[in-house]
């Protein structure tokens, strides 16, 4: 047989020969030795030991059924019971026709009758089996996700296509599932635990899909997919998920989101259906009281709106439709509040939609990288504004700009930022850079070195949304930061109860330990202001003083501090 096992002369596959009779071992060894590395076992125990040592580097096992003590059938059972070993093909060696049936039932793939009087036939049979199994492995490896056993995403789509080709009339649902804050589960509870959670979920999902003539697949990380018969309701699935997690005490902090796109909604290509299911799934992110969302008219409008924004972005930059608004920050520890600086916050003056808030487009543009265009533009505007105010008022008010995590993928980031100060004749410490806490967790090393270099150059780094990113204290102490901005949600809720107030105090303590000043964001009330002042908070930003306003309006703050 011309066989690709011969292609690579240097690489010989390994065959294990298990027979209690030395003559048989030698006979078989003689037939195979030119093409295989050989391992020999004289009984079942030895065979199991060798399998445990060499594991899947064994390409084939030739196994005598009748041996004293541990028999060949028992070795077969051992192999079949192990996830890793059961893909090693086993050929049974036997002189009893009756035993062949039993061995094939127990998972042997072929048998060779004794005595071995046709060496050529034996060799080609062994080779054929090895080849067959390797091909199957290659296909399997790509077809299934190794952790969950679900289809890997490309195969999943292929099978969906096949289903559609054969039964285009079937009423189906495209479903996407995701676990809220799975990254956090990974970080806090460890990889192994997170894997277990995912496997548990995958098992439930697979069963649910299979029972409804459907299939399940796994995409990136914790995203699972189903394509199955249309369901009027998915509450049975959510109940099943919850009860399964409850059994293993995993339920209290796990929130699984499900986005559904019914095929009948509108004719659209398969991948679009899943994109829409994904959008539904993303829409209920972090909304713990909602587990299922079915694609509907609202989401359709949202898609059209988003597509429009993406289409319009270049023109918007050209025509300067993006405008920075400025929100003042005040020092509050003196008798009278003193202007400390401003944060530049982007607004889009869209010719058709009017004023579009960043909430509608930041995450959209982060997902496709377009945020870099917007940020670069806003930074330029902000730097030019600092220069203009310096000239007009003779004093410098530092302005902070937001840096998205996506900006750090750009190797020119440092060069861009340095150019901004150069071209406008600014000192680096007049431009502050706001970087969110979660950003540091994402791509730590590369980001840290860029930020550290910028900081050494003299730029001030503000750690934005502090408290939302789960940084541990020892990581925090090594971060290159100059200011800590407390996440708005702590301020919003600080007077809800004693505990929340205490948390804000603790954050102030952390900042003191780190030796950096604090800014409280989203301060709206007198009571929040007064308590923060008492706690030693250095600066305040929020509606209490002013909303973000256009540059001309901001100039008022140079002249006087708003009455409070
Ligand atoms: P952020 O950086 O945390 O900005 C603070 C947000 O809180 C701003 O929302 C601001 O208008 C709002 N805010 C300020 N004071 C108060 C208050 O007292 N009460 C309440 N309820 N809200 C207050 P905005 O302008 O809608 O921006 C939202 C987010 O969009 C920002 O959160 C930031 O993450 C992002 N963003 C804004 N501009 C840019 C930009 O130019 N580039 C990038 N990459 N992201 C930006
Ligand atoms: Ca910010
Ligand atoms: Ca913030």
Coordinates of C-alpha atoms and ligand atoms in Angstrom, one line a residue:
X1 CA 0.0 0.0 0.0
X2 CA 1.3 3.4 -1.0
X3 CA 0.8 5.2 2.2
X4 CA 1.6 8.6 3.6
X5 CA 3.1 6.9 6.7
X6 CA 6.3 6.6 4.6
X7 CA 6.6 10.2 3.7
X8 CA 8.4 11.2 6.8
X9 CA 11.3 8.7 7.0
X10 CA 12.6 10.0 10.3
X11 CA 9.3 9.9 12.2
X12 CA 8.2 6.4 13.1
X13 CA 4.9 5.9 14.8
X14 CA 4.7 3.7 17.9
X15 CA 2.8 0.4 18.1
X16 CA 2.2 -1.5 21.3
X17 CA 2.2 -5.3 21.0
X18 CA 0.5 -7.1 23.8
X19 CA 0.8 -10.9 23.8
X20 CA 1.8 -13.4 26.6
X21 CA 3.5 -15.7 24.1
X22 CA 7.0 -14.7 23.1
X23 CA 6.7 -16.3 19.7
X24 CA 3.8 -14.2 18.8
X25 CA 5.4 -11.0 20.0
X26 CA 8.4 -11.8 17.9
X27 CA 6.5 -12.7 14.8
X28 CA 4.4 -9.5 14.9
X29 CA 7.4 -7.4 15.8
X30 CA 9.2 -8.8 12.7
X31 CA 6.3 -7.8 10.5
X32 CA 6.1 -4.2 11.9
X33 CA 9.6 -3.3 12.9
X34 CA 10.6 -1.5 9.8
X35 CA 7.7 1.0 10.0
X36 CA 7.0 1.3 13.7
X37 CA 8.8 1.9 17.0
X38 CA 7.7 -1.1 19.0
X39 CA 6.7 -1.5 22.6
X40 CA 6.0 -4.9 24.0
X41 CA 3.9 -6.1 26.9
X42 CA 3.6 -9.7 28.1
X43 CA 0.4 -9.2 30.0
X44 CA -2.5 -6.9 30.7
X45 CA -0.9 -5.1 33.6
X46 CA 2.2 -4.3 31.7
X47 CA 0.1 -3.0 28.8
X48 CA -1.8 -0.6 31.0
X49 CA 1.5 0.7 32.5
X50 CA 2.9 1.3 29.1
X51 CA -0.3 3.1 27.9
X52 CA -0.1 5.3 31.0
X53 CA 3.5 6.1 30.3
X54 CA 3.4 6.7 26.5
X55 CA -0.2 7.8 26.3
X56 CA -1.4 9.2 23.0
X57 CA 2.1 8.9 21.4
X58 CA 1.0 5.3 20.8
X59 CA -0.5 5.1 17.3
X60 CA -1.9 1.6 17.5
X61 CA -2.3 -1.3 19.9
X62 CA -2.2 -5.0 18.9
X63 CA -3.9 -6.8 21.7
X64 CA -4.1 -10.5 22.5
X65 CA -7.4 -11.4 24.1
X66 CA -6.5 -14.4 26.1
X67 CA -3.8 -13.8 28.6
X68 CA -3.4 -14.9 32.3
X69 CA -4.6 -12.5 35.0
X70 CA -5.7 -9.2 33.3
X71 CA -7.2 -10.3 30.0
X72 CA -7.3 -8.4 26.7
X73 CA -10.9 -7.5 27.1
X74 CA -10.2 -5.8 30.4
X75 CA -7.4 -3.8 28.8
X76 CA -9.9 -2.8 26.1
X77 CA -12.3 -1.6 28.7
X78 CA -9.6 0.4 30.4
X79 CA -8.8 2.1 27.1
X80 CA -12.4 2.8 26.3
X81 CA -13.1 4.3 29.7
X82 CA -10.5 7.0 29.3
X83 CA -11.3 10.1 27.3
X84 CA -7.7 10.4 26.1
X85 CA -7.0 6.8 25.3
X86 CA -10.2 5.8 23.6
X87 CA -9.0 7.4 20.3
X88 CA -6.1 5.0 20.1
X89 CA -7.1 2.2 17.7
X90 CA -6.9 -1.3 19.0
X91 CA -6.6 -4.4 16.8
X92 CA -7.4 -7.7 18.5
X93 CA -5.3 -10.8 18.0
X94 CA -7.3 -13.9 18.3
X95 CA -7.7 -17.5 17.2
X96 CA -11.3 -17.8 18.4
X97 CA -14.0 -16.5 16.0
X98 CA -16.5 -16.1 18.8
X99 CA -14.3 -13.7 20.7
X100 CA -14.1 -11.4 17.7
X101 CA -17.6 -10.2 18.1
X102 CA -17.2 -9.5 21.8
X103 CA -14.0 -7.5 21.2
X104 CA -15.5 -5.5 18.4
X105 CA -18.4 -4.6 20.7
X106 CA -15.9 -3.5 23.4
X107 CA -14.4 -1.0 21.0
X108 CA -11.7 -2.9 19.1
X109 CA -11.5 -1.6 15.5
X110 CA -10.4 -4.7 13.7
X111 CA -9.0 -8.2 14.4
X112 CA -6.1 -10.3 13.1
X113 CA -6.6 -14.0 13.2
X114 CA -3.8 -16.2 14.5
X115 CA -1.6 -17.8 13.3
X116 CA 0.1 -14.9 11.5
X117 CA 0.8 -16.5 8.1
X118 CA 0.2 -13.5 5.9
X119 CA 2.6 -10.8 7.0
X120 CA 1.9 -8.4 4.0
X121 CA -1.8 -8.4 4.8
X122 CA -1.2 -7.8 8.5
X123 CA 1.1 -4.8 7.8
X124 CA -1.3 -3.2 5.4
X125 CA -4.2 -3.7 7.8
X126 CA -2.3 -2.0 10.6
X127 CA -1.2 0.9 8.4
X128 CA -4.8 1.4 7.2
X129 CA -6.2 1.6 10.7
X130 CA -3.5 4.1 11.8
X131 CA -4.2 6.3 8.8
X132 CA -7.9 6.1 9.3
X133 CA -7.7 7.2 12.9
X134 CA -5.3 10.0 12.3
X135 CA -7.6 11.4 9.6
X136 CA -10.5 11.1 12.0
X137 CA -8.6 12.9 14.7
X138 CA -7.7 15.8 12.4
X139 CA -11.3 16.3 11.5
X140 CA -12.5 15.8 15.1
X141 CA -9.9 18.2 16.5
X142 CA -11.2 21.0 14.4
X143 CA -14.8 20.1 14.6
X144 CA -15.2 20.1 18.4
X145 CA -14.2 22.7 21.0
X146 CA -11.9 20.7 23.3
X147 CA -13.2 22.2 26.5
X148 CA -17.0 21.9 26.0
X149 CA -17.3 19.3 23.3
X150 CA -19.6 21.7 21.4
X151 CA -19.0 22.4 17.7
X152 CA -16.3 25.0 17.1
X153 CA -17.8 28.0 15.6
X154 CA -16.8 27.4 11.9
X155 CA -18.2 23.9 11.9
X156 CA -21.3 25.2 13.8
X157 CA -22.0 27.6 10.9
X158 CA -21.3 24.9 8.4
X159 CA -23.8 22.6 9.9
X160 CA -26.4 25.4 10.2
X161 CA -25.9 26.0 6.5
X162 CA -26.4 22.3 5.8
X163 CA -29.6 22.3 7.8
X164 CA -30.8 25.3 5.9
X165 CA -30.0 23.7 2.6
X166 CA -31.9 20.5 3.3
X167 CA -34.8 22.1 5.2
X168 CA -35.2 25.7 4.3
X169 CA -38.8 25.6 5.4
X170 CA -38.0 24.9 9.0
X171 CA -39.0 27.6 11.5
X172 CA -35.7 28.1 13.5
X173 CA -34.2 30.3 16.1
X174 CA -30.6 31.6 16.2
X175 CA -29.6 31.9 19.8
X176 CA -26.5 33.4 21.5
X177 CA -25.7 32.9 25.2
X178 CA -23.1 34.7 27.3
X179 CA -22.1 34.8 30.9
X180 CA -22.0 38.3 32.5
X181 CA -18.5 39.3 33.7
X182 CA -17.0 36.0 32.8
X183 CA -13.5 37.7 32.8
X184 CA -14.0 38.6 36.4
X185 CA -15.0 35.0 37.3
X186 CA -11.8 33.9 35.7
X187 CA -9.7 36.4 37.6
X188 CA -11.4 35.9 41.0
X189 CA -12.1 32.2 41.1
X190 CA -9.4 31.0 38.7
X191 CA -9.3 29.5 35.3
X192 CA -10.1 25.9 36.3
X193 CA -13.3 27.0 38.1
X194 CA -14.4 29.2 35.2
X195 CA -13.8 26.3 32.8
X196 CA -16.1 24.2 35.0
X197 CA -18.8 26.8 34.9
X198 CA -18.6 26.9 31.1
X199 CA -18.7 23.2 30.8
X200 CA -21.8 23.0 33.0
X201 CA -23.5 25.6 30.9
X202 CA -22.4 23.9 27.6
X203 CA -23.9 20.6 28.7
X204 CA -27.3 22.1 29.5
X205 CA -27.3 24.1 26.2
X206 CA -26.3 21.1 24.1
X207 CA -29.0 18.9 25.6
X208 CA -31.6 21.7 25.2
X209 CA -30.6 22.1 21.5
X210 CA -30.5 18.4 20.7
X211 CA -33.9 17.8 22.2
X212 CA -35.3 20.5 19.8
X213 CA -33.6 19.1 16.7
X214 CA -30.9 21.7 16.9
X215 CA -27.2 22.0 17.4
X216 CA -24.9 24.0 19.7
X217 CA -21.5 25.6 19.2
X218 CA -18.9 27.6 21.1
X219 CA -17.5 30.9 19.8
X220 CA -15.0 33.1 21.6
X221 CA -14.5 32.7 25.4
X222 CA -17.9 32.3 27.0
X223 CA -20.1 32.8 24.0
X224 CA -22.2 29.8 23.1
X225 CA -24.6 29.4 20.1
X226 CA -27.6 27.3 19.3
X227 CA -29.6 26.8 16.1
X228 CA -32.8 25.0 16.9
X229 CA -36.5 24.7 16.3
X230 CA -38.4 27.9 17.0
X231 CA -39.4 28.2 20.7
X232 CA -42.3 30.4 21.9
X233 CA -40.4 30.7 25.2
X234 CA -37.0 30.1 26.6
X235 CA -38.0 30.1 30.3
X236 CA -37.5 26.4 30.4
X237 CA -33.9 26.9 29.4
X238 CA -33.2 29.6 32.0
X239 CA -34.8 27.6 34.7
X240 CA -32.7 24.6 33.8
X241 CA -29.6 26.7 33.8
X242 CA -30.4 28.2 37.1
X243 CA -31.3 24.9 38.8
X244 CA -28.1 23.3 37.4
X245 CA -25.9 26.1 38.7
X246 CA -27.8 26.0 42.0
X247 CA -26.9 22.4 42.5
X248 CA -23.3 23.2 42.4
X249 CA -23.7 26.4 44.5
X250 CA -22.6 28.5 41.5
X251 CA -25.9 30.3 41.0
X252 CA -25.7 33.4 43.2
X253 CA -23.3 35.4 41.1
X254 CA -23.8 33.8 37.7
X255 CA -26.0 35.6 35.2
X256 CA -26.4 34.0 31.8
X257 CA -27.8 36.2 29.1
X258 CA -29.7 34.8 26.1
X259 CA -30.3 36.7 22.8
X260 CA -32.7 35.2 20.4
X261 CA -33.3 35.9 16.7
X262 CA -36.3 34.1 15.2
X263 CA -35.6 33.2 11.5
X264 CA -39.2 34.2 10.7
X265 CA -38.5 37.8 11.7
X266 CA -37.1 38.7 8.3
X267 CA -35.1 37.0 5.5
X268 CA -31.4 37.5 6.3
X269 CA -28.2 35.5 5.9
X270 CA -27.3 33.0 8.6
X271 CA -24.4 35.0 10.1
X272 CA -26.6 38.1 10.2
X273 CA -29.2 36.2 12.2
X274 CA -26.5 35.3 14.8
X275 CA -25.2 38.9 14.7
X276 CA -28.7 40.1 15.6
X277 CA -29.1 37.5 18.4
X278 CA -25.7 38.7 19.7
X279 CA -26.9 42.3 19.7
X280 CA -30.0 41.2 21.7
X281 CA -27.7 39.3 24.1
X282 CA -25.3 42.4 24.4
X283 CA -28.2 44.7 25.1
X284 CA -29.0 43.0 28.4
X285 CA -25.4 43.0 29.6
X286 CA -25.2 43.5 33.3
X287 CA -29.0 43.8 33.6
X288 CA -29.4 41.1 36.2
X289 CA -33.1 41.1 36.2
X290 CA -33.2 40.3 32.5
X291 CA -32.0 37.0 31.1
X292 CA -33.6 36.8 27.7
X293 CA -34.1 39.3 24.9
X294 CA -35.7 38.5 21.5
X295 CA -34.7 40.7 18.6
X296 CA -37.4 43.2 17.8
X297 CA -38.2 46.5 16.1
X298 CA -36.2 48.5 18.7
X299 CA -33.1 46.6 18.1
X300 CA -33.6 46.8 14.3
X301 CA -33.8 50.5 14.6
X302 CA -30.6 50.4 16.7
X303 CA -28.8 48.4 14.0
X304 CA -29.8 50.8 11.3
X305 CA -28.8 53.7 13.5
X306 CA -25.4 52.1 14.2
X307 CA -24.7 51.4 10.6
X308 CA -25.5 55.0 9.8
X309 CA -23.1 56.2 12.4
X310 CA -20.3 54.0 11.1
X311 CA -21.0 55.2 7.5
X312 CA -21.0 58.9 8.6
X313 CA -17.8 58.9 10.7
X314 CA -15.3 60.1 8.1
X315 CA -17.5 62.9 6.9
X316 CA -18.2 63.9 10.6
X317 CA -14.5 64.3 11.2
X318 CA -13.9 66.2 8.0
X319 CA -16.7 68.6 8.8
X320 CA -15.8 68.9 12.5
X321 CA -19.2 67.5 13.7
X322 CA -17.4 66.0 16.7
X323 CA -17.1 68.7 19.4
X324 CA -15.4 68.5 22.8
X325 CA -17.5 69.7 25.7
X326 CA -15.7 70.7 28.8
X327 CA -16.6 69.9 32.4
X328 CA -14.8 71.7 35.2
X329 CA -13.0 70.0 38.1
X330 CA -12.7 72.0 41.3
X331 CA -10.3 71.8 44.2
X332 CA -12.5 71.8 47.3
X333 CA -10.2 71.7 50.3
X334 CA -9.7 75.5 50.4
X335 CA -12.3 77.9 51.8
X336 CA -13.4 78.7 48.3
X337 CA -13.5 76.2 45.4
X338 CA -10.7 76.7 42.9
X339 CA -10.8 75.7 39.3
X340 CA -8.5 72.7 38.9
X341 CA -9.0 71.8 35.2
X342 CA -11.4 70.3 32.8
X343 CA -12.3 67.0 31.2
X344 CA -12.9 67.0 27.4
X345 CA -16.0 64.9 26.6
X346 CA -17.0 64.3 23.0
X347 CA -20.3 65.2 21.5
X348 CA -21.5 64.5 18.0
X349 CA -23.5 67.2 16.3
X350 CA -25.1 65.1 13.7
X351 CA -26.8 66.9 10.8
X352 CA -29.8 64.6 10.9
X353 CA -29.9 63.1 14.4
X354 CA -29.0 66.2 16.3
X355 CA -26.8 65.9 19.4
X356 CA -25.6 62.3 19.8
X357 CA -24.2 61.4 23.2
X358 CA -21.0 59.3 23.5
X359 CA -23.1 56.5 25.1
X360 CA -24.5 55.8 21.6
X361 CA -21.2 55.5 19.8
X362 CA -18.2 54.9 22.1
X363 CA -18.6 51.2 22.5
X364 CA -19.7 50.8 18.9
X365 CA -16.5 52.5 17.7
X366 CA -14.4 50.7 20.2
X367 CA -15.6 47.4 18.8
X368 CA -14.4 48.2 15.3
X369 CA -11.4 50.4 16.2
X370 CA -12.9 53.6 14.7
X371 CA -12.7 55.2 18.2
X372 CA -9.1 56.0 17.4
X373 CA -10.2 58.5 14.7
X374 CA -12.6 60.2 17.1
X375 CA -10.1 60.3 20.0
X376 CA -7.3 61.6 17.9
X377 CA -9.5 64.4 16.7
X378 CA -10.7 65.3 20.2
X379 CA -7.2 65.3 21.6
X380 CA -6.1 67.7 18.8
X381 CA -9.1 70.0 19.6
X382 CA -8.4 69.9 23.3
X383 CA -4.7 70.6 22.9
X384 CA -5.5 73.6 20.6
X385 CA -8.0 74.8 23.2
X386 CA -5.5 74.7 26.0
X387 CA -3.2 76.8 23.9
X388 CA -6.0 79.3 23.1
X389 CA -7.0 79.7 26.7
X390 CA -3.4 80.2 27.8
X391 CA -3.1 83.0 25.3
X392 CA -6.4 84.6 26.2
X393 CA -6.3 84.3 30.0
X394 CA -2.6 84.1 30.7
X395 CA -3.1 81.0 32.9
X396 CA -3.1 77.4 32.1
X397 CA -5.9 75.1 32.9
X398 CA -5.0 71.4 32.4
X399 CA -7.5 69.5 30.3
X400 CA -7.8 65.8 30.5
X401 CA -8.7 63.6 27.5
X402 CA -10.1 60.1 27.5
X403 CA -7.9 57.3 26.2
X404 CA -9.7 54.2 25.1
X405 CA -8.2 50.7 25.5
X406 CA -8.3 50.5 21.7
X407 CA -5.9 53.5 21.4
X408 CA -3.2 51.4 23.0
X409 CA -3.2 49.0 20.0
X410 CA -1.8 51.8 17.9
X411 CA 2.0 51.8 17.9
X412 CA 1.9 55.5 17.1
X413 CA 0.1 56.5 20.2
X414 CA 3.0 58.0 22.0
X415 CA 4.2 59.8 18.9
X416 CA 0.7 61.3 18.5
X417 CA 0.4 62.5 22.0
X418 CA 3.9 64.0 22.0
X419 CA 3.1 65.8 18.8
X420 CA 0.0 67.4 20.3
X421 CA 2.0 69.2 23.0
X422 CA 4.9 70.1 20.6
X423 CA 2.7 71.6 18.0
X424 CA 0.7 73.7 20.5
X425 CA 3.7 74.7 22.6
X426 CA 2.4 73.1 25.7
X427 CA 4.1 71.5 28.7
X428 CA 3.2 67.7 29.0
X429 CA 1.6 68.4 32.4
X430 CA -1.0 70.6 30.9
X431 CA -2.5 67.6 29.2
X432 CA -3.9 64.9 31.5
X433 CA -4.7 61.4 30.2
X434 CA -7.6 59.5 31.6
X435 CA -7.2 55.8 31.4
X436 CA -9.9 53.5 32.9
X437 CA -9.0 51.0 35.6
X438 CA -10.3 48.0 33.6
X439 CA -8.0 49.0 30.7
X440 CA -5.0 48.2 32.9
X441 CA -6.3 44.7 33.5
X442 CA -6.8 44.0 29.8
X443 CA -3.4 44.3 28.3
X444 CA -1.2 45.0 31.2
X445 CA 2.4 44.8 30.1
X446 CA 2.5 46.7 26.8
X447 CA 0.1 49.3 28.2
X448 CA 2.1 49.8 31.4
X449 CA 5.3 50.5 29.5
X450 CA 3.6 53.0 27.2
X451 CA 1.9 54.8 30.1
X452 CA 5.1 54.7 32.2
X453 CA 7.1 56.4 29.4
X454 CA 4.4 59.0 28.9
X455 CA 4.4 59.7 32.6
X456 CA 8.2 60.1 32.7
X457 CA 7.9 62.6 29.9
X458 CA 5.6 64.6 32.2
X459 CA 2.1 63.8 31.3
X460 CA -0.3 63.4 34.2
X461 CA -2.2 60.1 34.3
X462 CA -5.7 59.9 35.9
X463 CA -7.0 56.5 36.7
X464 CA -10.6 56.7 35.5
X465 CA -13.6 54.9 36.9
X466 CA -11.6 53.6 39.9
X467 CA -13.4 50.9 41.8
X468 CA -15.0 49.3 38.7
X469 CA -12.0 47.3 37.6
X470 CA -11.2 44.8 40.4
X471 CA -7.6 45.7 40.7
X472 CA -5.9 44.2 43.7
X473 CA -4.1 46.5 46.1
X474 CA -0.7 45.2 45.2
X475 CA -1.3 45.8 41.5
X476 CA -2.6 49.3 42.2
X477 CA 0.5 50.3 44.1
X478 CA 2.6 49.6 41.1
X479 CA 0.5 51.4 38.5
X480 CA 1.9 54.6 37.0
X481 CA -0.8 57.1 38.1
X482 CA -1.0 60.7 39.4
X483 CA -4.7 61.0 40.2
X484 CA -7.4 58.6 41.2
X485 CA -10.9 59.2 39.9
X486 CA -13.6 57.5 41.9
X487 CA -16.2 55.8 39.8
X488 CA -19.4 57.7 39.7
X489 CA -21.5 54.8 40.9
X490 CA -19.9 55.1 44.4
X491 CA -20.9 58.7 44.6
X492 CA -24.4 58.1 43.3
X493 CA -25.1 55.6 46.1
X494 CA -22.9 57.0 48.9
X495 CA -25.9 58.1 50.9
X496 CA -28.1 55.1 50.3
X497 CA -26.7 53.5 53.5
X498 CA -23.9 53.5 56.0
X499 CA -22.0 50.8 54.2
X500 CA -21.8 52.7 50.9
X501 CA -20.5 55.7 52.7
X502 CA -17.8 53.6 54.3
X503 CA -16.7 52.3 51.0
X504 CA -16.1 55.8 49.7
X505 CA -14.1 56.5 52.9
X506 CA -12.1 53.3 52.2
X507 CA -11.3 54.5 48.7
X508 CA -10.0 57.7 50.1
X509 CA -7.8 55.7 52.4
X510 CA -6.5 53.7 49.6
X511 CA -5.6 56.9 47.7
X512 CA -3.8 58.2 50.7
X513 CA -1.8 55.0 51.0
X514 CA -0.9 55.3 47.4
X515 CA 0.0 58.9 47.9
X516 CA -2.2 60.2 45.0
X517 CA -4.9 62.9 45.1
X518 CA -8.6 62.0 44.4
X519 CA -11.3 63.3 42.2
X520 CA -14.9 62.4 42.8
X521 CA -17.0 62.3 39.6
X522 CA -20.7 62.7 39.2
X523 CA -21.1 64.8 42.3
X524 CA -24.6 66.3 42.2
X525 CA -25.7 67.3 45.6
X526 CA -24.6 69.6 48.5
X527 CA -24.6 66.7 50.8
X528 CA -22.3 64.7 48.6
X529 CA -20.0 67.7 48.2
X530 CA -19.8 68.3 52.0
X531 CA -19.2 64.7 53.0
X532 CA -16.5 64.3 50.3
X533 CA -14.8 67.4 51.5
X534 CA -14.9 66.1 55.1
X535 CA -13.4 62.8 54.0
X536 CA -10.5 64.7 52.4
X537 CA -11.4 64.3 48.7
X538 CA -9.2 66.7 46.8
X539 CA -11.3 67.5 43.7
X540 CA -14.9 67.3 42.5
X541 CA -16.4 67.0 39.1
X542 CA -20.1 66.9 38.5
X543 CA -23.4 68.6 37.9
X544 CA -23.0 70.2 41.3
X545 CA -20.8 72.7 39.6
X546 CA -21.6 72.2 36.0
X547 CA -22.6 69.9 33.2
X548 CA -20.1 69.5 30.4
X549 CA -20.4 72.7 28.3
X550 CA -19.0 74.1 25.0
X551 CA -15.7 75.8 25.1
X552 CA -17.2 79.4 25.1
X553 CA -19.4 78.7 28.0
X554 CA -16.5 77.1 29.9
X555 CA -14.7 80.4 29.8
X556 CA -17.2 81.7 32.4
X557 CA -15.4 79.5 34.9
X558 CA -12.2 81.4 34.4
X559 CA -13.9 84.5 35.6
X560 CA -15.8 83.2 38.6
X561 CA -16.7 80.1 40.5
X562 CA -20.3 79.1 40.3
X563 CA -22.3 80.2 43.4
X564 CA -23.2 77.3 45.7
Ligands
LIG1 P1 -16.4 59.2 31.8 O1 -15.1 59.3 31.3 O2 -16.6 58.5 33.1 O3 -17.1 60.6 31.8 C1 -18.0 61.0 32.8 C2 -19.4 61.0 32.3 O4 -20.3 61.3 33.4 C3 -19.7 62.0 31.2 O5 -20.7 61.4 30.4 C4 -20.3 63.1 32.0 O6 -21.1 64.0 31.2 C5 -21.1 62.4 33.0 N1 -21.3 63.3 34.2 C6 -20.5 64.2 34.7 N2 -21.0 64.7 35.9 C7 -22.1 64.1 36.1 C8 -23.1 64.1 37.2 O7 -23.0 64.9 38.1 N3 -24.2 63.3 37.1 C9 -24.3 62.4 36.1 N4 -25.4 61.6 36.1 N5 -23.4 62.3 35.1 C10 -22.3 63.1 35.1 P2 -20.6 61.5 28.8 O8 -20.1 62.8 28.4 O9 -21.9 61.0 28.3 O10 -19.5 60.4 28.5 C11 -19.7 59.0 28.8 C12 -18.5 58.2 28.6 O11 -18.1 58.2 27.3 C13 -17.3 58.8 29.4 O12 -17.3 58.4 30.7 C14 -16.2 58.2 28.6 O13 -15.9 56.9 29.1 C15 -16.7 58.1 27.2 N6 -16.2 59.3 26.5 C16 -16.6 60.6 26.4 N7 -15.8 61.3 25.6 C17 -14.9 60.5 25.1 C18 -13.8 60.6 24.2 O14 -13.5 61.7 23.7 N8 -13.0 59.5 23.9 C19 -13.3 58.3 24.5 N9 -12.5 57.3 24.2 N10 -14.3 58.1 25.4 C20 -15.1 59.2 25.7
LIG2 CA1 -13.2 60.1 31.9
LIG3 CA1 -15.2 58.2 34.7

